[in-house]
Amino acid sequence: MSPASHQAIKLALSAPRMGTYEAATNVTPALTGAIALYTWNAQLSAALMYPLHVCEVAVRNAVSEAITQVYGPDWPWSAGFLSSLTNPPAPTYSPKRDLLHTGAAQPTTGKVIAELKFKFWETMFTGRFDARLWNPHMRNVLPFIEPALTVQQARMRIRVDLESLRGLRNRIAHHEPIFARSLANDLQKAHELIGFRCVHTAAWMHANESASVLIAAKPP
């Protein structure tokens, strides 16, 4: 591409946005390197949505199974389950508000599961749910968790990793740079979380993802 084309791309995407990439590249001229880095960032963002997709679906189904064991298949409308959820004032995220809003709009548990925010599933991995959910049911719904981990250790690790992956997904969704992250570690976290649920699903995801190839091909 010509320098004029590069300048046109910078104008279209905005100088401040491209400036972030120009500052991060080691190529001269910087705009040439920035456009290569931008292209890589966008392509990798798209590629990472597949492992993030599989991870979220696997985890939320595991959580739903645990909740079902305690509150029944209609758990989104269970008064007992609703009373167990925190409800901090806005603008802080409230799992109770999220579930009430989603449950009022969706007719089935499956639809509710699909519409709840990623943050909802992350908040389920807190100590307040150990007694009813995780102590009795974690190893049933996440059977491939490392045996050496206690339930509490596994639950805390899952929450930390989900929070990290949610941050990655949010940056991707808002078309933000992800090149400064340890993306190989992010991909590994997704693989491990899927593997806690099902090693076959983790292997399938790993065999079909393209993110690892792109991660290894990061431009200078």
Tab-separated table of C-alpha atoms in Angstrom:
chain	number	residue	atom	x	y	z
A	1	MET	CA	0.000	0.000	0.000
A	2	SER	CA	1.142	3.522	-0.709
A	3	PRO	CA	1.881	6.169	1.934
A	4	ALA	CA	-1.188	8.026	0.698
A	5	SER	CA	-3.332	4.953	1.362
A	6	HIS	CA	-1.885	4.652	4.858
A	7	GLN	CA	-2.707	8.293	5.564
A	8	ALA	CA	-6.261	7.766	4.281
A	9	ILE	CA	-6.694	4.790	6.635
A	10	LYS	CA	-5.391	6.866	9.534
A	11	LEU	CA	-7.873	9.614	8.713
A	12	ALA	CA	-10.751	7.134	8.460
A	13	LEU	CA	-9.946	5.402	11.760
A	14	SER	CA	-8.825	8.629	13.530
A	15	ALA	CA	-5.381	9.913	14.414
A	16	PRO	CA	-5.762	9.253	18.169
A	17	ARG	CA	-6.718	5.617	17.551
A	18	MET	CA	-3.883	5.007	15.133
A	19	GLY	CA	-1.497	6.888	17.404
A	20	THR	CA	-1.817	4.105	19.978
A	21	TYR	CA	-0.537	1.631	17.398
A	22	GLU	CA	2.140	3.968	16.059
A	23	ALA	CA	3.553	4.305	19.565
A	24	ALA	CA	3.655	0.523	19.954
A	25	THR	CA	5.416	-0.420	16.719
A	26	ASN	CA	9.149	-0.675	16.081
A	27	VAL	CA	8.749	-0.216	12.331
A	28	THR	CA	9.805	2.881	10.397
A	29	PRO	CA	7.761	4.690	9.193
A	30	ALA	CA	5.610	4.197	12.256
A	31	LEU	CA	2.325	4.405	10.364
A	32	THR	CA	3.313	1.404	8.231
A	33	GLY	CA	3.979	-0.648	11.354
A	34	ALA	CA	0.833	0.697	13.010
A	35	ILE	CA	-1.391	-0.474	10.192
A	36	ALA	CA	0.205	-3.932	10.267
A	37	LEU	CA	-0.298	-4.082	14.036
A	38	TYR	CA	-3.869	-2.834	13.711
A	39	THR	CA	-4.615	-5.511	11.119
A	40	TRP	CA	-3.161	-8.206	13.373
A	41	ASN	CA	-5.043	-6.886	16.402
A	42	ALA	CA	-8.351	-6.953	14.523
A	43	GLN	CA	-7.793	-10.404	13.045
A	44	LEU	CA	-6.736	-11.850	16.397
A	45	SER	CA	-9.713	-10.223	18.131
A	46	ALA	CA	-12.005	-12.059	15.738
A	47	ALA	CA	-10.118	-15.333	16.200
A	48	LEU	CA	-10.317	-15.130	19.999
A	49	MET	CA	-14.097	-14.895	19.973
A	50	TYR	CA	-14.323	-18.618	19.214
A	51	PRO	CA	-12.491	-19.865	22.352
A	52	LEU	CA	-14.205	-17.168	24.429
A	53	HIS	CA	-17.573	-18.304	23.061
A	54	VAL	CA	-16.947	-21.950	23.930
A	55	CYS	CA	-15.600	-21.001	27.355
A	56	GLU	CA	-18.597	-18.868	28.297
A	57	VAL	CA	-21.134	-21.436	27.132
A	58	ALA	CA	-19.369	-24.304	28.922
A	59	VAL	CA	-19.042	-22.362	32.181
A	60	ARG	CA	-22.557	-20.980	32.232
A	61	ASN	CA	-24.024	-24.426	31.581
A	62	ALA	CA	-21.969	-25.838	34.447
A	63	VAL	CA	-23.210	-23.092	36.770
A	64	SER	CA	-26.792	-23.625	35.660
A	65	GLU	CA	-26.515	-27.343	36.402
A	66	ALA	CA	-25.238	-26.619	39.912
A	67	ILE	CA	-28.034	-24.120	40.574
A	68	THR	CA	-30.592	-26.599	39.221
A	69	GLN	CA	-29.422	-29.212	41.711
A	70	VAL	CA	-30.361	-26.858	44.541
A	71	TYR	CA	-33.224	-24.720	43.240
A	72	GLY	CA	-34.759	-26.814	40.467
A	73	PRO	CA	-34.984	-26.378	36.690
A	74	ASP	CA	-36.916	-23.113	36.988
A	75	TRP	CA	-34.192	-21.506	39.108
A	76	PRO	CA	-34.363	-18.103	37.381
A	77	TRP	CA	-37.738	-17.585	39.080
A	78	SER	CA	-36.880	-19.232	42.392
A	79	ALA	CA	-37.451	-16.882	45.331
A	80	GLY	CA	-34.830	-18.790	47.304
A	81	PHE	CA	-32.181	-18.344	44.645
A	82	LEU	CA	-33.061	-14.695	44.090
A	83	SER	CA	-32.703	-14.035	47.797
A	84	SER	CA	-29.165	-15.463	47.706
A	85	LEU	CA	-28.005	-12.887	45.157
A	86	THR	CA	-26.434	-9.553	45.980
A	87	ASN	CA	-28.156	-6.363	44.886
A	88	PRO	CA	-25.772	-3.402	45.190
A	89	PRO	CA	-27.082	-0.009	44.090
A	90	ALA	CA	-26.552	1.144	40.534
A	91	PRO	CA	-24.281	1.697	38.730
A	92	THR	CA	-22.566	-1.308	40.361
A	93	TYR	CA	-23.494	-4.533	38.593
A	94	SER	CA	-26.256	-6.433	40.419
A	95	PRO	CA	-26.758	-10.142	39.650
A	96	LYS	CA	-30.217	-9.931	41.217
A	97	ARG	CA	-31.300	-7.068	38.953
A	98	ASP	CA	-29.821	-8.818	35.939
A	99	LEU	CA	-31.712	-12.030	36.705
A	100	LEU	CA	-34.987	-10.266	37.520
A	101	HIS	CA	-34.820	-8.235	34.316
A	102	THR	CA	-33.849	-11.197	32.162
A	103	GLY	CA	-36.332	-13.572	33.789
A	104	ALA	CA	-39.166	-11.104	33.182
A	105	ALA	CA	-38.321	-10.913	29.473
A	106	GLN	CA	-37.545	-14.570	28.689
A	107	PRO	CA	-39.943	-17.541	28.823
A	108	THR	CA	-37.580	-20.430	29.569
A	109	THR	CA	-34.511	-21.177	31.639
A	110	GLY	CA	-32.513	-21.797	28.466
A	111	LYS	CA	-33.391	-18.353	27.128
A	112	VAL	CA	-32.457	-16.760	30.446
A	113	ILE	CA	-29.081	-18.521	30.442
A	114	ALA	CA	-28.372	-17.208	26.946
A	115	GLU	CA	-29.292	-13.618	27.824
A	116	LEU	CA	-27.652	-13.137	31.223
A	117	LYS	CA	-24.490	-11.053	31.192
A	118	PHE	CA	-21.073	-12.723	31.355
A	119	LYS	CA	-20.627	-10.924	34.672
A	120	PHE	CA	-23.513	-12.909	36.176
A	121	TRP	CA	-21.642	-16.197	35.796
A	122	GLU	CA	-18.482	-14.674	37.206
A	123	THR	CA	-20.342	-13.524	40.336
A	124	MET	CA	-21.501	-17.076	41.000
A	125	PHE	CA	-17.910	-18.012	41.872
A	126	THR	CA	-17.825	-16.227	45.224
A	127	GLY	CA	-17.633	-17.659	48.714
A	128	ARG	CA	-21.284	-16.884	49.441
A	129	PHE	CA	-22.237	-19.838	47.216
A	130	ASP	CA	-19.778	-22.391	48.607
A	131	ALA	CA	-22.139	-24.045	51.074
A	132	ARG	CA	-25.083	-24.575	48.729
A	133	LEU	CA	-23.527	-24.760	45.291
A	134	TRP	CA	-19.840	-25.444	45.161
A	135	ASN	CA	-19.003	-27.696	48.095
A	136	PRO	CA	-21.639	-30.266	47.103
A	137	HIS	CA	-21.749	-29.810	43.331
A	138	MET	CA	-18.555	-28.315	41.863
A	139	ARG	CA	-16.889	-31.624	41.051
A	140	ASN	CA	-20.084	-32.925	39.485
A	141	VAL	CA	-20.547	-30.038	37.055
A	142	LEU	CA	-16.810	-29.360	36.541
A	143	PRO	CA	-15.498	-32.927	36.825
A	144	PHE	CA	-12.036	-32.320	35.362
A	145	ILE	CA	-10.835	-29.724	37.841
A	146	GLU	CA	-7.366	-30.606	39.070
A	147	PRO	CA	-7.818	-33.044	41.983
A	148	ALA	CA	-5.143	-31.289	44.039
A	149	LEU	CA	-7.218	-28.096	44.175
A	150	THR	CA	-9.721	-27.644	46.974
A	151	VAL	CA	-13.182	-26.478	46.006
A	152	GLN	CA	-12.358	-23.025	47.341
A	153	GLN	CA	-9.071	-22.847	45.441
A	154	ALA	CA	-10.759	-23.942	42.224
A	155	ARG	CA	-13.646	-21.542	42.700
A	156	MET	CA	-11.322	-18.575	43.293
A	157	ARG	CA	-9.161	-19.493	40.319
A	158	ILE	CA	-12.198	-19.761	38.073
A	159	ARG	CA	-13.482	-16.385	39.163
A	160	VAL	CA	-10.148	-14.641	38.609
A	161	ASP	CA	-9.799	-16.204	35.161
A	162	LEU	CA	-13.384	-15.369	34.198
A	163	GLU	CA	-12.856	-11.762	35.238
A	164	SER	CA	-9.742	-11.576	33.087
A	165	LEU	CA	-11.443	-13.157	30.083
A	166	ARG	CA	-14.481	-10.922	30.484
A	167	GLY	CA	-12.159	-7.938	30.323
A	168	LEU	CA	-10.633	-9.314	27.136
A	169	ARG	CA	-14.029	-9.926	25.578
A	170	ASN	CA	-15.170	-6.421	26.461
A	171	ARG	CA	-12.105	-4.888	24.835
A	172	ILE	CA	-12.715	-6.952	21.716
A	173	ALA	CA	-16.404	-5.973	21.657
A	174	HIS	CA	-15.460	-2.286	21.842
A	175	HIS	CA	-12.756	-2.618	19.174
A	176	GLU	CA	-10.004	-1.703	21.615
A	177	PRO	CA	-6.329	-2.734	21.380
A	178	ILE	CA	-5.494	-6.076	22.936
A	179	PHE	CA	-1.865	-6.321	21.772
A	180	ALA	CA	-0.427	-5.376	25.175
A	181	ARG	CA	-2.060	-8.354	26.919
A	182	SER	CA	-0.471	-11.728	27.491
A	183	LEU	CA	-2.743	-13.267	24.891
A	184	ALA	CA	-1.196	-16.730	24.994
A	185	ASN	CA	-2.075	-16.805	28.694
A	186	ASP	CA	-5.614	-15.631	27.924
A	187	LEU	CA	-6.041	-18.439	25.420
A	188	GLN	CA	-4.654	-20.938	27.927
A	189	LYS	CA	-7.114	-19.740	30.575
A	190	ALA	CA	-10.022	-20.297	28.203
A	191	HIS	CA	-8.709	-23.754	27.330
A	192	GLU	CA	-8.333	-24.715	30.999
A	193	LEU	CA	-11.791	-23.468	31.974
A	194	ILE	CA	-13.380	-25.425	29.143
A	195	GLY	CA	-11.310	-28.432	30.172
A	196	PHE	CA	-12.640	-28.238	33.745
A	197	ARG	CA	-16.051	-28.894	32.231
A	198	CYS	CA	-15.113	-31.341	29.466
A	199	VAL	CA	-11.673	-32.382	28.228
A	200	HIS	CA	-13.131	-33.457	24.885
A	201	THR	CA	-14.649	-30.028	24.311
A	202	ALA	CA	-11.354	-28.388	25.280
A	203	ALA	CA	-9.497	-30.578	22.782
A	204	TRP	CA	-12.049	-29.765	20.067
A	205	MET	CA	-11.697	-26.045	20.711
A	206	HIS	CA	-7.905	-26.286	20.676
A	207	ALA	CA	-7.885	-28.234	17.415
A	208	ASN	CA	-10.044	-25.657	15.652
A	209	GLU	CA	-8.891	-22.299	17.014
A	210	SER	CA	-6.701	-20.057	14.896
A	211	ALA	CA	-5.744	-17.565	17.599
A	212	SER	CA	-2.544	-19.354	18.623
A	213	VAL	CA	-1.115	-19.093	15.102
A	214	LEU	CA	-1.870	-15.376	14.993
A	215	ILE	CA	-0.443	-14.808	18.478
A	216	ALA	CA	2.847	-16.291	17.287
A	217	ALA	CA	2.847	-14.002	14.236
A	218	LYS	CA	2.593	-10.660	16.039
A	219	PRO	CA	4.193	-7.960	13.893
A	220	PRO	CA	7.026	-5.811	15.286
